[in-house]
Structures are given as structure tokens and as C-alpha cells.
Coordinates of C-alpha atoms and ligand atoms in Angstrom, one line a residue:
Chain I
M1 CA 2.9 -3.3 -19.0
E2 CA 4.3 0.3 -19.5
A3 CA 4.3 3.5 -17.5
F4 CA 5.2 6.9 -18.7
A5 CA 4.3 10.4 -17.8
V6 CA 2.3 12.6 -19.6
P7 CA 4.7 15.2 -20.8
D8 CA 4.9 18.8 -20.2
V9 CA 1.7 19.4 -18.0
P10 CA 1.5 22.9 -17.3
E11 CA 0.9 24.2 -13.7
I12 CA -2.8 23.6 -13.3
R13 CA -5.4 26.3 -12.6
A14 CA -9.0 26.3 -11.5
G15 CA -10.9 25.2 -14.5
D16 CA -8.5 23.6 -16.4
D17 CA -9.5 20.7 -18.5
L18 CA -7.5 17.9 -17.4
A19 CA -8.8 15.5 -20.2
A20 CA -8.0 18.0 -23.0
I21 CA -4.7 18.3 -21.3
V22 CA -4.0 14.6 -21.8
E23 CA -5.5 14.3 -25.1
E24 CA -3.3 16.8 -26.5
R25 CA -0.1 15.1 -25.4
V26 CA -0.7 11.3 -25.8
D27 CA -2.3 9.2 -28.3
L28 CA -4.4 7.2 -25.7
R29 CA -5.5 3.6 -26.4
P30 CA -8.6 2.4 -25.2
D31 CA -7.1 -0.1 -22.9
D32 CA -4.8 2.7 -21.5
V33 CA -5.4 3.8 -17.5
V34 CA -4.7 7.1 -16.9
V35 CA -3.4 8.0 -13.2
V36 CA -3.9 11.7 -11.9
A37 CA -2.4 12.9 -8.9
S38 CA -5.2 14.3 -6.6
T39 CA -3.1 17.6 -6.5
V40 CA -3.8 18.6 -9.8
V41 CA -7.7 17.3 -9.8
S42 CA -8.1 19.5 -6.8
K43 CA -6.2 22.4 -8.5
A44 CA -8.3 22.1 -11.4
E45 CA -11.6 22.0 -9.2
G46 CA -10.3 25.0 -7.5
R47 CA -9.9 23.4 -4.1
T48 CA -7.5 25.8 -3.0
A49 CA -8.1 27.6 0.0
D50 CA -6.6 30.0 2.5
L51 CA -6.5 29.7 6.2
D52 CA -8.6 32.8 6.8
A53 CA -11.4 30.9 5.0
F54 CA -11.5 28.5 8.0
P55 CA -12.1 30.6 11.4
A56 CA -11.5 28.4 14.2
G57 CA -14.2 27.0 16.3
P58 CA -13.8 26.1 20.1
R59 CA -13.3 22.5 19.1
A60 CA -10.4 23.5 16.7
V61 CA -8.8 25.7 18.9
E62 CA -8.9 22.8 21.8
I63 CA -7.7 20.1 19.2
A64 CA -4.8 22.6 18.1
D65 CA -3.8 23.5 21.6
R66 CA -3.4 19.8 22.6
L67 CA -1.4 19.0 19.6
E68 CA 0.8 22.0 20.2
S69 CA 1.6 20.5 23.7
A70 CA 1.9 16.9 22.5
T71 CA 4.2 17.9 19.8
G72 CA 5.9 21.3 20.7
D73 CA 5.3 22.6 17.5
E74 CA 3.0 25.6 16.7
K75 CA -0.3 24.5 15.5
D76 CA -2.7 26.9 13.7
P77 CA -6.0 26.4 14.8
R78 CA -7.5 27.2 11.7
F79 CA -5.6 24.3 10.0
A80 CA -7.3 22.2 12.3
Q81 CA -10.7 23.8 11.7
A82 CA -10.0 22.8 7.9
V83 CA -9.3 19.1 8.8
L84 CA -12.6 19.2 11.0
E85 CA -14.7 20.6 8.0
E86 CA -13.2 18.1 5.7
S87 CA -13.9 15.0 7.8
T88 CA -16.7 12.8 9.2
E89 CA -14.7 11.2 11.8
L90 CA -11.6 12.1 14.0
L91 CA -9.9 8.9 14.6
M92 CA -6.9 10.3 16.5
D93 CA -6.5 14.0 17.6
E94 CA -3.1 13.5 19.1
P95 CA 0.1 13.4 18.4
F96 CA -1.6 14.0 14.7
L97 CA -4.9 14.3 13.5
L98 CA -6.0 10.9 11.6
T99 CA -9.6 11.4 9.9
E100 CA -11.9 10.0 7.7
T101 CA -12.8 12.2 5.1
R102 CA -16.2 12.4 3.4
F103 CA -16.0 9.9 1.1
G104 CA -14.4 7.3 3.4
H105 CA -10.8 7.6 3.0
V106 CA -8.7 7.5 6.1
N107 CA -5.7 9.9 6.1
V108 CA -3.6 12.2 8.1
N109 CA -5.0 15.9 8.0
A110 CA -8.0 14.9 5.7
G111 CA -5.3 14.8 2.9
I112 CA -5.0 18.6 3.0
D113 CA -1.5 19.6 1.4
R114 CA 0.6 22.5 2.0
S115 CA 3.0 21.8 -0.6
N116 CA 2.9 22.2 -4.2
V117 CA 0.2 24.7 -4.1
P118 CA 1.4 28.1 -5.3
G119 CA -0.7 31.4 -4.4
A120 CA -2.6 29.5 -1.7
D121 CA -2.0 28.3 1.9
L122 CA -4.2 25.0 1.6
L123 CA -5.2 22.4 -1.1
L124 CA -8.1 20.4 -0.3
L125 CA -8.6 16.9 -1.6
P126 CA -11.3 16.6 -4.5
K127 CA -14.9 16.5 -2.7
R128 CA -15.8 13.3 -4.6
P129 CA -12.8 11.9 -6.3
S130 CA -14.6 8.9 -8.0
E131 CA -17.0 11.5 -9.3
S132 CA -13.8 13.7 -10.6
A133 CA -12.5 10.4 -12.1
A134 CA -15.8 9.9 -14.1
R135 CA -15.8 13.5 -15.4
I136 CA -12.1 13.4 -16.6
R137 CA -13.1 10.4 -18.3
E138 CA -16.1 11.6 -19.9
G139 CA -13.8 14.1 -21.5
L140 CA -11.6 11.5 -23.2
A141 CA -12.7 10.3 -26.6
S142 CA -11.0 6.7 -25.6
E143 CA -12.9 6.7 -22.5
A144 CA -9.9 4.9 -20.9
P145 CA -10.2 4.3 -17.2
I146 CA -9.1 7.0 -14.6
V147 CA -7.7 6.4 -11.2
V148 CA -7.1 9.5 -8.8
T149 CA -4.6 9.3 -6.3
D150 CA -2.9 10.7 -3.3
T151 CA 0.3 9.8 -1.3
C152 CA -0.4 8.5 2.4
G153 CA 1.3 6.8 5.3
R154 CA 0.0 3.8 6.5
P155 CA 0.2 1.8 10.0
F156 CA 2.8 -1.0 10.7
R157 CA 5.3 0.6 7.9
H158 CA 7.2 3.6 7.7
G159 CA 7.1 6.0 4.6
Q160 CA 4.1 6.8 2.7
R161 CA 3.1 5.3 -0.8
G162 CA 0.6 6.2 -3.7
V163 CA -3.1 4.9 -3.1
A164 CA -6.3 5.4 -5.1
I165 CA -8.8 7.7 -3.8
G166 CA -11.2 7.8 -6.8
W167 CA -11.6 5.9 -10.1
A168 CA -14.0 5.4 -13.2
G169 CA -14.1 3.1 -16.0
M170 CA -13.0 0.1 -14.1
P171 CA -13.5 -1.9 -10.8
A172 CA -11.4 -0.9 -7.6
S173 CA -10.1 -4.6 -7.2
R174 CA -10.0 -8.0 -8.6
D175 CA -12.1 -10.4 -7.0
W176 CA -10.4 -13.8 -7.1
R177 CA -13.0 -15.5 -5.0
G178 CA -14.0 -18.9 -6.6
E179 CA -10.7 -19.2 -8.6
A180 CA -8.0 -21.8 -8.1
D181 CA -4.4 -21.5 -7.4
R182 CA -1.6 -23.7 -9.2
D183 CA -2.6 -26.7 -7.3
G184 CA -6.4 -26.3 -8.1
H185 CA -7.3 -25.3 -4.4
E186 CA -9.3 -22.2 -3.8
L187 CA -7.3 -18.9 -3.4
E188 CA -6.5 -17.3 0.0
V189 CA -5.9 -13.9 -1.7
T190 CA -9.6 -13.1 -2.3
V191 CA -9.4 -9.4 -3.3
Q192 CA -6.5 -7.6 -5.0
S193 CA -7.1 -3.7 -5.1
V194 CA -5.7 -3.0 -8.2
V195 CA -6.6 0.6 -8.2
D196 CA -3.7 1.0 -5.3
E197 CA -1.4 -1.0 -7.0
L198 CA -1.8 1.2 -10.3
A199 CA -1.5 4.5 -7.9
A200 CA 1.7 3.1 -6.6
A201 CA 3.0 2.2 -10.0
A202 CA 2.1 5.6 -11.0
N203 CA 3.9 7.1 -8.2
L204 CA 7.2 5.7 -8.8
I205 CA 7.3 8.0 -11.8
A206 CA 5.1 11.0 -10.7
G207 CA 7.2 11.3 -7.5
E208 CA 6.8 13.7 -4.5
G209 CA 8.7 16.7 -5.7
D210 CA 9.1 19.4 -8.3
G211 CA 9.0 16.6 -11.0
G212 CA 5.9 18.3 -12.6
T213 CA 4.7 14.8 -13.6
P214 CA 1.2 14.6 -12.0
I215 CA -0.4 12.4 -14.7
V216 CA 0.9 8.8 -15.6
V217 CA -0.5 6.5 -18.2
I218 CA -0.3 2.5 -17.8
R219 CA -0.4 0.8 -21.0
D220 CA -0.8 -2.6 -21.8
W221 CA -2.2 -3.7 -18.6
S222 CA -5.3 -5.6 -18.4
F223 CA -7.7 -6.1 -15.5
G224 CA -8.4 -9.6 -17.0
D225 CA -11.1 -12.0 -16.6
H226 CA -12.1 -11.7 -12.9
E227 CA -14.9 -10.6 -10.9
G228 CA -14.8 -6.9 -10.0
S229 CA -15.3 -5.1 -6.4
D230 CA -15.7 -1.5 -6.0
E231 CA -15.5 -1.4 -2.0
L232 CA -12.4 0.2 -1.0
F233 CA -12.7 2.1 2.0
R234 CA -13.4 0.2 5.4
S235 CA -16.3 1.1 7.4
V236 CA -15.8 1.1 11.3
E237 CA -17.7 -2.0 11.5
S238 CA -15.4 -4.1 9.5
D239 CA -12.1 -2.4 10.5
F240 CA -10.5 -3.5 13.8
V241 CA -8.0 -1.1 13.9
R242 CA -10.4 1.7 13.9
Q243 CA -12.4 0.2 16.7
A244 CA -9.2 0.0 18.6
L245 CA -8.3 3.5 17.9
R246 CA -11.5 4.7 18.9
K247 CA -10.9 3.2 22.7
W248 CA -7.2 4.6 22.8
D249 CA -5.6 7.6 24.1
Y250 CA -2.1 9.2 23.3
E251 CA -1.7 10.3 26.9
D252 CA -2.1 6.5 28.2
Chain J
M1 CA 9.0 2.3 -17.0
E2 CA 8.3 -0.9 -18.3
A3 CA 7.2 -4.2 -16.1
F4 CA 7.1 -7.7 -17.6
A5 CA 7.0 -11.2 -16.3
V6 CA 10.0 -13.5 -16.4
P7 CA 8.6 -15.9 -18.9
D8 CA 8.1 -19.9 -18.4
V9 CA 9.3 -20.1 -14.6
P10 CA 8.8 -23.6 -13.8
E11 CA 7.1 -24.9 -10.6
I12 CA 9.9 -23.8 -7.9
R13 CA 11.4 -26.8 -5.7
A14 CA 13.8 -26.6 -2.3
G15 CA 17.3 -26.0 -3.7
D16 CA 16.3 -24.1 -6.9
D17 CA 18.4 -21.3 -8.2
L18 CA 16.2 -18.4 -8.7
A19 CA 18.9 -16.0 -10.0
A20 CA 19.9 -19.0 -12.6
I21 CA 16.3 -19.2 -13.6
V22 CA 16.1 -15.3 -14.3
E23 CA 19.4 -15.0 -16.0
E24 CA 18.5 -18.1 -18.4
R25 CA 15.1 -16.2 -19.5
V26 CA 16.0 -12.4 -19.3
D27 CA 18.6 -10.4 -20.8
L28 CA 18.9 -8.2 -17.5
R29 CA 20.2 -4.8 -17.6
P30 CA 21.9 -3.2 -14.7
D31 CA 19.3 -0.8 -13.9
D32 CA 16.5 -3.4 -14.0
V33 CA 14.8 -4.3 -10.7
V34 CA 13.9 -7.8 -10.3
V35 CA 10.7 -8.4 -8.1
V36 CA 10.3 -11.8 -6.8
A37 CA 7.3 -13.1 -5.1
S38 CA 7.9 -14.6 -1.6
T39 CA 6.2 -17.8 -2.5
V40 CA 9.0 -18.9 -4.9
V41 CA 11.8 -17.5 -2.8
S42 CA 10.0 -19.8 0.3
K43 CA 9.9 -22.5 -2.0
A44 CA 13.3 -22.3 -3.3
E45 CA 14.4 -22.2 0.4
G46 CA 12.5 -25.2 1.5
R47 CA 9.8 -23.3 3.7
T48 CA 7.2 -25.7 3.0
A49 CA 6.0 -27.7 6.2
D50 CA 3.3 -30.1 7.2
L51 CA 1.1 -29.4 10.1
D52 CA 2.3 -32.4 11.7
A53 CA 5.5 -30.4 12.3
F54 CA 3.8 -28.2 14.6
P55 CA 2.5 -29.9 17.8
A56 CA 0.0 -27.6 19.4
G57 CA 1.2 -26.2 22.9
P58 CA -1.3 -25.0 25.4
R59 CA -1.3 -21.6 24.0
A60 CA -1.8 -22.5 20.5
V61 CA -5.0 -24.8 21.7
E62 CA -6.5 -21.8 23.6
I63 CA -6.0 -19.4 20.5
A64 CA -7.7 -22.0 18.2
D65 CA -10.5 -22.5 20.5
R66 CA -10.9 -18.7 20.9
L67 CA -10.8 -18.3 16.9
E68 CA -13.3 -20.9 16.7
S69 CA -15.6 -19.5 18.9
A70 CA -15.2 -16.1 17.4
T71 CA -15.7 -17.1 14.0
G72 CA -17.7 -20.3 13.7
D73 CA -15.1 -21.8 11.7
E74 CA -13.1 -25.0 12.6
K75 CA -9.4 -24.0 13.4
D76 CA -6.3 -26.2 13.6
P77 CA -4.5 -25.5 16.9
R78 CA -1.4 -26.7 14.9
F79 CA -1.7 -23.8 12.4
A80 CA -1.9 -21.4 15.4
Q81 CA 1.1 -23.0 16.5
A82 CA 3.1 -22.5 13.2
V83 CA 2.0 -18.8 13.3
L84 CA 3.3 -18.3 17.1
E85 CA 6.4 -19.9 16.1
E86 CA 7.1 -17.6 13.1
S87 CA 6.1 -14.5 15.2
T88 CA 7.8 -12.3 17.9
E89 CA 4.4 -10.5 18.6
L90 CA 0.9 -11.7 18.6
L91 CA -0.8 -8.1 17.8
M92 CA -4.6 -9.4 17.7
D93 CA -5.8 -13.1 18.4
E94 CA -9.3 -12.7 17.6
P95 CA -11.0 -12.6 15.1
F96 CA -7.9 -13.5 13.2
L97 CA -4.3 -13.7 14.1
L98 CA -2.2 -10.4 13.5
T99 CA 1.6 -10.9 14.3
E100 CA 4.7 -9.3 13.9
T101 CA 7.1 -11.7 11.9
R102 CA 10.7 -12.1 13.1
F103 CA 11.9 -9.6 10.5
G104 CA 9.3 -7.0 11.7
H105 CA 6.8 -7.4 8.8
V106 CA 3.0 -7.1 10.3
N107 CA 0.9 -9.7 8.6
V108 CA -2.4 -11.9 9.3
N109 CA -1.2 -15.6 10.1
A110 CA 2.4 -14.3 9.9
G111 CA 2.4 -14.7 5.9
I112 CA 1.9 -18.3 6.1
D113 CA 0.1 -19.2 2.8
R114 CA -1.9 -22.2 2.1
S115 CA -2.0 -21.6 -1.6
N116 CA 0.1 -22.4 -4.4
V117 CA 1.7 -24.8 -2.3
P118 CA 1.7 -28.3 -4.0
G119 CA 2.8 -31.2 -2.0
A120 CA 3.0 -29.7 1.7
D121 CA 0.1 -28.0 4.0
L122 CA 2.0 -24.8 4.6
L123 CA 4.2 -22.3 2.8
L124 CA 6.2 -20.3 5.7
L125 CA 7.8 -16.6 4.7
P126 CA 11.4 -16.8 4.0
K127 CA 13.2 -16.4 7.3
R128 CA 15.2 -13.1 6.6
P129 CA 13.7 -11.8 3.1
S130 CA 16.5 -9.1 2.7
E131 CA 19.2 -11.9 3.0
S132 CA 17.0 -13.8 0.4
A133 CA 17.2 -10.9 -1.7
A134 CA 20.9 -10.4 -1.4
R135 CA 21.5 -14.0 -2.2
I136 CA 19.5 -14.0 -5.4
R137 CA 21.4 -10.7 -6.4
E138 CA 24.8 -12.2 -5.7
G139 CA 23.9 -14.7 -8.4
L140 CA 23.0 -12.1 -10.8
A141 CA 25.9 -11.2 -13.5
S142 CA 24.2 -7.8 -13.5
E143 CA 23.6 -7.3 -9.9
A144 CA 20.5 -5.9 -10.5
P145 CA 18.5 -4.8 -7.3
I146 CA 16.0 -7.5 -6.0
V147 CA 12.8 -6.6 -4.3
V148 CA 10.9 -10.0 -2.5
T149 CA 7.2 -9.3 -2.3
D150 CA 4.2 -10.9 -0.4
T151 CA 0.4 -9.6 -0.7
C152 CA -1.2 -8.6 2.1
G153 CA -4.1 -6.6 3.5
R154 CA -4.1 -3.6 5.5
P155 CA -6.4 -1.2 8.1
F156 CA -8.6 1.2 6.7
R157 CA -8.7 -0.4 3.1
H158 CA -10.3 -3.5 2.0
G159 CA -8.7 -6.0 0.0
Q160 CA -4.7 -6.8 -0.1
R161 CA -1.9 -5.4 -2.5
G162 CA 1.6 -6.2 -3.0
V163 CA 4.3 -5.2 -0.6
A164 CA 7.9 -5.7 0.0
I165 CA 9.2 -7.6 2.5
G166 CA 13.1 -7.8 1.5
W167 CA 14.9 -6.1 -0.7
A168 CA 18.8 -5.8 -1.6
G169 CA 20.7 -3.3 -3.9
M170 CA 18.7 -0.3 -3.7
P171 CA 17.4 1.6 -0.3
A172 CA 13.7 0.9 0.8
S173 CA 12.6 4.5 0.3
R174 CA 13.2 7.6 -1.3
D175 CA 14.0 10.2 1.5
W176 CA 12.8 13.7 0.0
R177 CA 13.8 15.7 3.3
G178 CA 15.4 19.0 2.4
E179 CA 14.1 18.9 -1.2
A180 CA 11.8 21.5 -2.6
D181 CA 8.4 21.5 -3.9
R182 CA 7.4 23.0 -7.4
D183 CA 6.9 26.4 -5.1
G184 CA 10.4 26.4 -3.6
H185 CA 8.8 25.0 -0.2
E186 CA 10.1 22.1 1.7
L187 CA 8.0 18.9 0.8
E188 CA 5.3 17.5 2.9
V189 CA 5.9 13.8 1.6
T190 CA 9.2 13.1 3.2
V191 CA 9.7 9.3 2.8
Q192 CA 8.3 7.5 -0.1
S193 CA 8.3 3.8 0.1
V194 CA 9.3 2.8 -3.5
V195 CA 10.1 -0.9 -2.7
D196 CA 6.5 -1.0 -1.7
E197 CA 5.5 0.6 -4.9
L198 CA 7.7 -1.7 -7.0
A199 CA 6.3 -4.6 -5.2
A200 CA 2.6 -3.3 -5.9
A201 CA 3.5 -2.5 -9.7
A202 CA 5.0 -6.1 -10.2
N203 CA 1.8 -7.7 -8.5
L204 CA -0.6 -6.0 -11.1
I205 CA 1.4 -8.5 -13.3
A206 CA 1.9 -11.6 -11.2
G207 CA -1.6 -11.8 -10.0
E208 CA -2.9 -14.2 -7.2
G209 CA -3.7 -17.2 -8.9
D210 CA -2.5 -19.9 -11.3
G211 CA -0.8 -17.4 -13.5
G212 CA 2.4 -18.7 -12.8
T213 CA 4.3 -15.5 -13.2
P214 CA 6.0 -15.1 -9.9
I215 CA 8.9 -12.9 -11.0
V216 CA 8.8 -9.5 -12.6
V217 CA 11.6 -7.2 -14.2
I218 CA 11.0 -3.5 -13.5
R219 CA 12.9 -1.6 -16.5
D220 CA 13.7 1.9 -17.0
W221 CA 12.6 3.1 -13.7
S222 CA 15.3 4.9 -11.7
F223 CA 15.6 5.4 -8.1
G224 CA 17.0 9.0 -8.9
D225 CA 19.0 11.5 -7.1
H226 CA 17.5 11.1 -3.6
E227 CA 18.8 10.2 -0.1
G228 CA 17.7 6.7 0.8
S229 CA 16.2 5.0 3.7
D230 CA 15.9 1.3 4.7
E231 CA 13.6 1.6 7.7
L232 CA 10.4 0.0 6.4
F233 CA 8.9 -1.8 9.6
R234 CA 7.8 0.4 12.3
S235 CA 8.6 -0.7 15.8
V236 CA 5.9 -0.6 18.3
E237 CA 7.3 2.8 19.7
S238 CA 6.3 4.7 16.7
D239 CA 3.5 3.1 15.6
F240 CA 0.1 4.4 17.4
V241 CA -1.9 1.6 15.8
R242 CA 0.2 -1.1 17.4
Q243 CA -0.2 0.7 20.7
A244 CA -3.7 0.7 20.2
L245 CA -4.5 -2.8 19.1
R246 CA -2.2 -3.9 22.5
K247 CA -5.2 -2.0 24.5
W248 CA -7.8 -3.5 22.5
D249 CA -10.1 -6.6 22.9
Y250 CA -12.5 -8.0 20.3
E251 CA -15.1 -8.6 22.8
D252 CA -15.4 -5.3 24.1
Ligands
GDP1 N1 2.9 19.7 -14.2 C1 2.3 20.1 -13.0 N2 2.9 19.1 -12.0 C2 2.4 19.4 -10.8 C3 1.5 20.3 -10.4 N3 1.2 20.2 -9.0 C4 1.8 19.1 -8.8 N4 2.5 18.6 -9.9 C5 3.4 17.6 -9.7 O1 2.6 16.2 -9.4 C6 3.7 15.1 -8.7 C7 2.7 14.8 -7.6 O2 2.8 15.9 -6.5 P1 2.1 15.8 -5.2 O3 2.4 17.2 -4.4 O4 2.9 14.6 -4.4 O5 0.5 15.2 -5.6 P2 -0.3 14.4 -4.5 O6 0.4 13.1 -4.1 O7 -1.3 14.4 -5.2 O8 -0.4 15.0 -3.2 C8 4.8 15.7 -8.6 O9 5.8 15.3 -9.6 C9 4.6 17.3 -8.7 O10 5.7 18.0 -9.1 C10 0.7 21.0 -11.5 O11 0.0 21.9 -11.1 N5 1.5 20.6 -12.8
GDP2 N1 5.8 -20.5 -12.4 C1 5.7 -20.5 -11.2 N2 4.7 -19.6 -10.5 C2 4.6 -19.7 -9.3 C3 4.9 -20.6 -8.4 N3 4.5 -20.3 -7.3 C4 3.4 -19.4 -7.4 N4 3.6 -18.8 -8.4 C5 2.8 -17.8 -9.0 O1 3.4 -16.7 -8.6 C6 2.3 -15.6 -8.6 C7 2.2 -15.2 -7.0 O2 1.5 -16.5 -6.4 P1 1.3 -15.9 -4.8 O3 0.7 -17.3 -4.1 O4 0.0 -14.6 -4.7 O5 2.6 -15.4 -4.2 P2 2.7 -14.5 -3.1 O6 1.9 -13.4 -3.4 O7 4.5 -14.2 -3.0 O8 2.2 -15.1 -1.6 C8 1.0 -16.2 -9.1 O9 1.1 -16.0 -10.6 C9 1.2 -17.9 -9.0 O10 0.7 -18.3 -10.1 C10 5.9 -21.5 -8.9 O11 6.5 -22.6 -8.2 N5 6.1 -21.2 -10.0
MN3 MN1 -1.4 14.9 -1.4
MN4 MN1 2.5 12.6 -3.7
MN5 MN1 1.9 -14.9 0.7
MN6 MN1 0.2 -12.8 -4.2

């Protein structure tokens, strides 16, 4: 397996054609996977916004006030409003905002970025990243699979890592159920989220800074002969951590 | 960046020298990272065990009984005993066992495997995976960095992916604090857990089945000119999800 950044990607603006940008720079092969940081997908889709576009309602004002007293940092209620508008559920409102985005991804601040966004206050995540992935894929002659990524934190472990938030042209996961281990027994790991592993691999190269390498091609990797699954985001019914968070208060 | 499996790794037995096995098969370069699945580290360290080695105490019997009624599946109290002995904290005891291992990693069943373990009932995780990594590294002429991995699940997202449980010769994370984004602003993502991303990349190749590819070399990737951090496992004080789980009951 090989992974390399698409060279010389320009600063992306609303309306830019990411598929064309890739095709002009790389001779894609049909079994390549193209991994695209959501930051440039969002920019291409015009998902920049200014704080003024989110006049704060009473709930956002209350949330920002509580965050301010919990953290001691100044909090803009318009930012809280933006997070609420991007979310279907607020999982934690103290000491930071953890929400479920409209497409099911759980992330701090609904994944709204304030870095790498020239000329605007905020960059919202793509509205439906798997649809973004499908659109980029349609623009490629090779129809290579696309994974759209973001960087985010997680419980239990410090730090952040690349994860998939959208994908097209391949299943999200290898489903190993029914397959055997080296000993002929049935496997314990049943579902391997390869889109998340591809996102993590690409993030090693993309980085988080001013590298300018938002698009990474994964070459000579293959999904292999496995069943596939497209379930990636847990619903609250199957997620005990979300159930526990619903009952939890920072104050306690 | 390139990633390839070390070819023709045999079935690993207690006492095997993993460093020698790698050196005999690959011309390592000093900037390679060698990513080793914990399964073979454990086998080399003789961490196989039979259930009979864990006579169940009253707590394990109670836990197994509750798990049996919660799930409807038969549960061996000796397995619960093994999980308890490998753990410093039981975060969830229903509908599955989520614990903190002695080295700080949170995982279901303390990471004890029942697949890919010929000739024994159980395979325990290495006792101190970062020390295992350091030992393997000392055996390498190149002193290439080592990452020891496992596959595990996570809140919020279905499925499992490779993570690092030990490392040597490199920091766990790139610390981006103080660095600037493309716009000259300070970065939002501050700590990128590259050992987890290396583990995920390697897992794409290692797989979960009978592939027989537990060791993967990552070539032509570089940590880069960043500060490093070795904090990977959160303590309960900095982990709101763990705090919430402490107050949560499956029955509610
Ligand atoms: N060439 C180019 N690189 C960008 C642009 N925006 C961000 N990047 C790069 O994309 C990579 C990922 O940026 P990041 O802000 O972490 O994106 P996110 O993880 O999707 O939120 C870094 O290498 C950035 O320098 C852009 O418009 N053009
Ligand atoms: N050659 C060889 N491969 C092994 C051995 N044990 C496991 N594997 C392979 O190592 C990879 C990872 O196995 P897995 O059980 O998922 O390990 P874990 O993720 O560390 O728990 C798979 O490709 C297995 O087939 C072994 O003793 N020898
Ligand atoms: Mn982002
Ligand atoms: Mn990022
Ligand atoms: Mn394992
Ligand atoms: Mn595995």
C-alpha cells in the first residue's frame, strides 16, 4: 500500500471542482482510494460563514454563559448558535459542546472549524459528506472510491485522529462475520471500519497545519473479498456511552 | 509513505524473537516504523492462558450471572475473573465488560482475545506494551520505532479499528500547539495521535482474519519537525465519558 498527497492543491474556493483538481495532478488508477479532508470539501461547497449569520437565540445565550463560567474563557453566543443549527442532539453542553451532526457524526462543536479558513469566521462541515463524496467520485474518470475525513477527538484517549465522515464507491467497513481465524474458529472482530483507517492513514500525511496537503491518494490497497457494511454512526439506542452522557451533569 | 506486511511470519510461540523475525525478512531503514499486532507480542511473551488458570471468585461469578441475564448468552465466570485480573477499573459491567487495563488502555474484556490463539483458551494483552515495544526495538540493528497495536471498538461509531497500545522510539503524538494554520492563525487541532493513525494504517493490511500478516512496516513517513507528547491514555479526571459511565446503570 502506498499513500501520497496530491501535489500543488491551490487554496480552495466556493465552486471549485475537486475532482478536476485531482485529475489534473494525478494519473488515478481504478483501485486508488482518494481521501479528501472535509476542510476543502466544505470550502468547495461554500460552507464558510461569518458569526453574524448566526444571531444567538436564548438557548445559545444560556449555553454560552454556562460555558463561560465553566471554562473562564469568553464564549461568543453566536458560535453556540452555529453549533446548535448544525446539530440534531446536544450530548454535552459543559465544559464543551459535544453534538450529533445532522448526518450522525458525534463531534465537539459540530465539527465547525476556525482554522485554515481565510476570509471567513467559520467553516461548517459539508451538509451530507457521503453525498459530497459521491459527487466528487462522479467527476473522476476512474470512479475511484472517495473518503471525506475530519480530525476529531475521542473518549478514553488523548489527542485527535483522522476519521471518515463520508464515503462513496466502497463500503465503510469490512464485515468479517462468518470468516475464520488462523485456528479455524470464528473471528472476534466482526466489523473493521476501514474508512476510518483510511482516514487515519491519510491524516498522517495531510497533517493539521499549513502543509497544504488536503487530498491523499491510497494506492495498492484493496478492500478484499469480504462482506461490506455501511453503518458507521451509532444511534443512541446502540450506544451506551451516549445513554450515559444523557444522564450526566458536569456540575455533579 | 508506503506500508507493507513483513512476509512469511511463522506462527509465533513463547520465547520467539520478533526483532530477529523482522530483520531476517526485511532490510529495515532507520526511518521505518515497525507496527506489530499485540497478538504476536503476547504470544512471544507467553501471554496465552487457559480458563482453568482463573478460578472465579464471588465477584466474577456475580458479574457473569448478570451478564448472562443481560445478554441471554452463557458466560463463563472464569473469563470474567481473567478480565478482572487484567484490569484496574471496571467501567461497565453490563451488557459487556469495559475496563481499564493496568497500562491505562480502555477496552472491552481488557483486550483478552479468544481468536487466533491456537492451543490455549485465551490470549492476554502484553503486560506493558510500551516496554514490549522498547524490547523489540533494542533487538533491531536499525533501532526503528515500534508501535504495538490492538483492534478495538469505540463509542459513537460502529465497528472497530487499529489503535496503538504501546510504542517506543517516537512520541505518541504530534503536538501542534504554537504552530500556525494556512492563514497565520493558531491551530485548533493541538495533539494528533500519530501512533493511533499508524496503527490504523497498518491494520488496513494486517486485517483481522487468517491473513497471517501481524507485522507491517511503514516506510517514508516522517514524524516531522513538531513537539511530541507521550500522553495517550486519559485518566478519569480528564475524561468526561468515564465520569458519566461511573454514574450510569444499564438497568435504568
Ligand atoms: N492546498 C490546500 N490545502 C488546504 C486547504 N485548506 C486546508 N488545507 C490543508 O489540508 C490539511 C488538513 O487541514 P485541516 O484544517 O486539518 O482539515 P480538517 O482535518 O478537514 O479539518 C492541512 O495540510 C492544511 O494545510 C486549501 O484550501 N488548500
Ligand atoms: N504469521 C502470523 N500471523 C498471525 C499470528 N497471530 C495472528 N496473526 C495475524 O495477525 C493479524 C492480526 O490478528 P488479530 O487477531 O486481529 O490481532 P490483534 O488485532 O492484535 O488482536 C492477522 O493477519 C492474523 O492472521 C501468528 O502467530 N503468526
Ligand atoms: Mn475539521
Ligand atoms: Mn485535520
Ligand atoms: Mn486483540
Ligand atoms: Mn486485529
